[in-house]
Amino acid sequence: MIVNEIFYSLQGEGKLIGVPSLFVRIAGCSLGCTWCDTKYAWAPDAGTDYSIEDLKQKILAKETRHIVITGGEPMASPQLAELLTAIASPNRHITIETSAIEYIGDLPCDLMSISPKLANAAPNDPLNTETLQKLIDNYDYQLKFVVDRPEDLNEIARCLENLKNVNPYNILLMPQAATIKEHTEKLPMLAEICKQTGFTLAPRLQVILWGQQRGK
Ligand code: SF4
């Protein structure tokens, strides 16, 4: 399995913001989002090729409850289930960060952290609502939408209209921002949207703390 980087940091986004976690970034993503902050992990061979056993040893060497499997797009990796089965334990909490382009069932995953890509990211593939629905129906989840402008709310509303059984408390809106300046400038717009809709405003701690620095 090709892993781009492994690093210990704080979860920067979502319900577990601020929780110290070990990040395992799987190489490979085909979506090509314009504002992607991990373009260096797009290529399927952008990293080190580990056996699952070696990767397990490397991950478990760090004493931490929280492990975040990110990418790239981890759900596109054929070895994901094998890796998760190797590291799963009642003492560990596993988050998968995904854009919902693929569905895999029965993964030992405690939080499916889904960030469906809107038109503001100009993804290569449109959102597949069927795949997204399966993830929502079969995992504990959060839905993190990246908002760049107020009009994005119309697209989020259309997306939600096509889904069933979405818990509104699981919907988080994050600013599209690569720098702390952009992040700060977009927060008031997001605050107004969240007051209107009841969705939760979710700042991006990694942008506030480290801007575009890699592996922090
Ligand atoms: S889905 Fe995520 S990793 Fe893939 S291009 Fe988009 S932002 Fe980057």
mmCIF file with all atom_site columns, N, CA, C and O in Angstrom, residues 47-64:
data_model
loop_
_atom_site.group_PDB
_atom_site.id
_atom_site.type_symbol
_atom_site.label_atom_id
_atom_site.label_alt_id
_atom_site.label_comp_id
_atom_site.label_asym_id
_atom_site.label_entity_id
_atom_site.label_seq_id
_atom_site.pdbx_PDB_ins_code
_atom_site.Cartn_x
_atom_site.Cartn_y
_atom_site.Cartn_z
_atom_site.occupancy
_atom_site.B_iso_or_equiv
_atom_site.pdbx_formal_charge
_atom_site.auth_seq_id
_atom_site.auth_comp_id
_atom_site.auth_asym_id
_atom_site.auth_atom_id
_atom_site.pdbx_PDB_model_num
ATOM 1  N N  . GLY A 1 47 ? 4.511  8.119  -2.891 1.00 0.00 ? 47 GLY A N  1
ATOM 2  C CA . GLY A 1 47 ? 4.816  7.768  -1.507 1.00 0.00 ? 47 GLY A CA 1
ATOM 3  C C  . GLY A 1 47 ? 5.666  6.528  -1.416 1.00 0.00 ? 47 GLY A C  1
ATOM 4  O O  . GLY A 1 47 ? 6.307  6.114  -2.385 1.00 0.00 ? 47 GLY A O  1
ATOM 5  N N  . THR A 1 48 ? 5.628  5.922  -0.225 1.00 0.00 ? 48 THR A N  1
ATOM 6  C CA . THR A 1 48 ? 6.425  4.726  0.047  1.00 0.00 ? 48 THR A CA 1
ATOM 7  C C  . THR A 1 48 ? 5.516  3.509  0.027  1.00 0.00 ? 48 THR A C  1
ATOM 8  O O  . THR A 1 48 ? 4.410  3.550  0.587  1.00 0.00 ? 48 THR A O  1
ATOM 9  N N  . ASP A 1 49 ? 5.986  2.453  -0.606 1.00 0.00 ? 49 ASP A N  1
ATOM 10 C CA . ASP A 1 49 ? 5.194  1.220  -0.697 1.00 0.00 ? 49 ASP A CA 1
ATOM 11 C C  . ASP A 1 49 ? 5.479  0.358  0.539  1.00 0.00 ? 49 ASP A C  1
ATOM 12 O O  . ASP A 1 49 ? 6.598  -0.110 0.728  1.00 0.00 ? 49 ASP A O  1
ATOM 13 N N  . TYR A 1 50 ? 4.478  0.192  1.403  1.00 0.00 ? 50 TYR A N  1
ATOM 14 C CA . TYR A 1 50 ? 4.618  -0.599 2.624  1.00 0.00 ? 50 TYR A CA 1
ATOM 15 C C  . TYR A 1 50 ? 3.816  -1.894 2.502  1.00 0.00 ? 50 TYR A C  1
ATOM 16 O O  . TYR A 1 50 ? 2.733  -1.905 1.889  1.00 0.00 ? 50 TYR A O  1
ATOM 17 N N  . SER A 1 51 ? 4.309  -2.951 3.141  1.00 0.00 ? 51 SER A N  1
ATOM 18 C CA . SER A 1 51 ? 3.428  -4.107 3.345  1.00 0.00 ? 51 SER A CA 1
ATOM 19 C C  . SER A 1 51 ? 2.449  -3.707 4.456  1.00 0.00 ? 51 SER A C  1
ATOM 20 O O  . SER A 1 51 ? 2.727  -2.787 5.244  1.00 0.00 ? 51 SER A O  1
ATOM 21 N N  . ILE A 1 52 ? 1.303  -4.381 4.515  1.00 0.00 ? 52 ILE A N  1
ATOM 22 C CA . ILE A 1 52 ? 0.323  -4.055 5.558  1.00 0.00 ? 52 ILE A CA 1
ATOM 23 C C  . ILE A 1 52 ? 0.944  -4.285 6.944  1.00 0.00 ? 52 ILE A C  1
ATOM 24 O O  . ILE A 1 52 ? 0.734  -3.492 7.871  1.00 0.00 ? 52 ILE A O  1
ATOM 25 N N  . GLU A 1 53 ? 1.747  -5.325 7.089  1.00 0.00 ? 53 GLU A N  1
ATOM 26 C CA . GLU A 1 53 ? 2.372  -5.611 8.385  1.00 0.00 ? 53 GLU A CA 1
ATOM 27 C C  . GLU A 1 53 ? 3.319  -4.473 8.790  1.00 0.00 ? 53 GLU A C  1
ATOM 28 O O  . GLU A 1 53 ? 3.292  -4.007 9.938  1.00 0.00 ? 53 GLU A O  1
ATOM 29 N N  . ASP A 1 54 ? 4.136  -3.997 7.860  1.00 0.00 ? 54 ASP A N  1
ATOM 30 C CA . ASP A 1 54 ? 5.061  -2.892 8.169  1.00 0.00 ? 54 ASP A CA 1
ATOM 31 C C  . ASP A 1 54 ? 4.297  -1.616 8.526  1.00 0.00 ? 54 ASP A C  1
ATOM 32 O O  . ASP A 1 54 ? 4.663  -0.879 9.440  1.00 0.00 ? 54 ASP A O  1
ATOM 33 N N  . LEU A 1 55 ? 3.225  -1.395 7.789  1.00 0.00 ? 55 LEU A N  1
ATOM 34 C CA . LEU A 1 55 ? 2.422  -0.196 8.042  1.00 0.00 ? 55 LEU A CA 1
ATOM 35 C C  . LEU A 1 55 ? 1.757  -0.286 9.419  1.00 0.00 ? 55 LEU A C  1
ATOM 36 O O  . LEU A 1 55 ? 1.732  0.696  10.177 1.00 0.00 ? 55 LEU A O  1
ATOM 37 N N  . LYS A 1 56 ? 1.267  -1.455 9.727  1.00 0.00 ? 56 LYS A N  1
ATOM 38 C CA . LYS A 1 56 ? 0.654  -1.666 11.045 1.00 0.00 ? 56 LYS A CA 1
ATOM 39 C C  . LYS A 1 56 ? 1.663  -1.352 12.157 1.00 0.00 ? 56 LYS A C  1
ATOM 40 O O  . LYS A 1 56 ? 1.357  -0.631 13.107 1.00 0.00 ? 56 LYS A O  1
ATOM 41 N N  . GLN A 1 57 ? 2.879  -1.887 12.037 1.00 0.00 ? 57 GLN A N  1
ATOM 42 C CA . GLN A 1 57 ? 3.913  -1.653 13.057 1.00 0.00 ? 57 GLN A CA 1
ATOM 43 C C  . GLN A 1 57 ? 4.204  -0.163 13.174 1.00 0.00 ? 57 GLN A C  1
ATOM 44 O O  . GLN A 1 57 ? 4.355  0.374  14.275 1.00 0.00 ? 57 GLN A O  1
ATOM 45 N N  . LYS A 1 58 ? 4.282  0.507  12.056 1.00 0.00 ? 58 LYS A N  1
ATOM 46 C CA . LYS A 1 58 ? 4.598  1.942  12.049 1.00 0.00 ? 58 LYS A CA 1
ATOM 47 C C  . LYS A 1 58 ? 3.466  2.746  12.719 1.00 0.00 ? 58 LYS A C  1
ATOM 48 O O  . LYS A 1 58 ? 3.720  3.662  13.492 1.00 0.00 ? 58 LYS A O  1
ATOM 49 N N  . ILE A 1 59 ? 2.244  2.370  12.415 1.00 0.00 ? 59 ILE A N  1
ATOM 50 C CA . ILE A 1 59 ? 1.099  3.100  12.982 1.00 0.00 ? 59 ILE A CA 1
ATOM 51 C C  . ILE A 1 59 ? 0.992  2.822  14.486 1.00 0.00 ? 59 ILE A C  1
ATOM 52 O O  . ILE A 1 59 ? 0.848  3.743  15.289 1.00 0.00 ? 59 ILE A O  1
ATOM 53 N N  . LEU A 1 60 ? 1.102  1.568  14.863 1.00 0.00 ? 60 LEU A N  1
ATOM 54 C CA . LEU A 1 60 ? 0.897  1.225  16.274 1.00 0.00 ? 60 LEU A CA 1
ATOM 55 C C  . LEU A 1 60 ? 2.077  1.641  17.149 1.00 0.00 ? 60 LEU A C  1
ATOM 56 O O  . LEU A 1 60 ? 1.973  1.641  18.368 1.00 0.00 ? 60 LEU A O  1
ATOM 57 N N  . ALA A 1 61 ? 3.200  2.010  16.526 1.00 0.00 ? 61 ALA A N  1
ATOM 58 C CA . ALA A 1 61 ? 4.354  2.483  17.315 1.00 0.00 ? 61 ALA A CA 1
ATOM 59 C C  . ALA A 1 61 ? 4.022  3.806  17.999 1.00 0.00 ? 61 ALA A C  1
ATOM 60 O O  . ALA A 1 61 ? 4.654  4.168  18.993 1.00 0.00 ? 61 ALA A O  1
ATOM 61 N N  . LYS A 1 62 ? 3.046  4.518  17.467 1.00 0.00 ? 62 LYS A N  1
ATOM 62 C CA . LYS A 1 62 ? 2.654  5.787  18.083 1.00 0.00 ? 62 LYS A CA 1
ATOM 63 C C  . LYS A 1 62 ? 1.490  5.542  19.035 1.00 0.00 ? 62 LYS A C  1
ATOM 64 O O  . LYS A 1 62 ? 0.447  5.040  18.637 1.00 0.00 ? 62 LYS A O  1
ATOM 65 N N  . GLU A 1 63 ? 1.688  5.881  20.302 1.00 0.00 ? 63 GLU A N  1
ATOM 66 C CA . GLU A 1 63 ? 0.615  5.666  21.268 1.00 0.00 ? 63 GLU A CA 1
ATOM 67 C C  . GLU A 1 63 ? -0.411 6.781  21.144 1.00 0.00 ? 63 GLU A C  1
ATOM 68 O O  . GLU A 1 63 ? -0.200 7.881  21.634 1.00 0.00 ? 63 GLU A O  1
ATOM 69 N N  . THR A 1 64 ? -1.457 6.494  20.456 1.00 0.00 ? 64 THR A N  1
ATOM 70 C CA . THR A 1 64 ? -2.533 7.477  20.314 1.00 0.00 ? 64 THR A CA 1
ATOM 71 C C  . THR A 1 64 ? -3.844 6.751  20.095 1.00 0.00 ? 64 THR A C  1
ATOM 72 O O  . THR A 1 64 ? -3.876 5.696  19.463 1.00 0.00 ? 64 THR A O  1
#
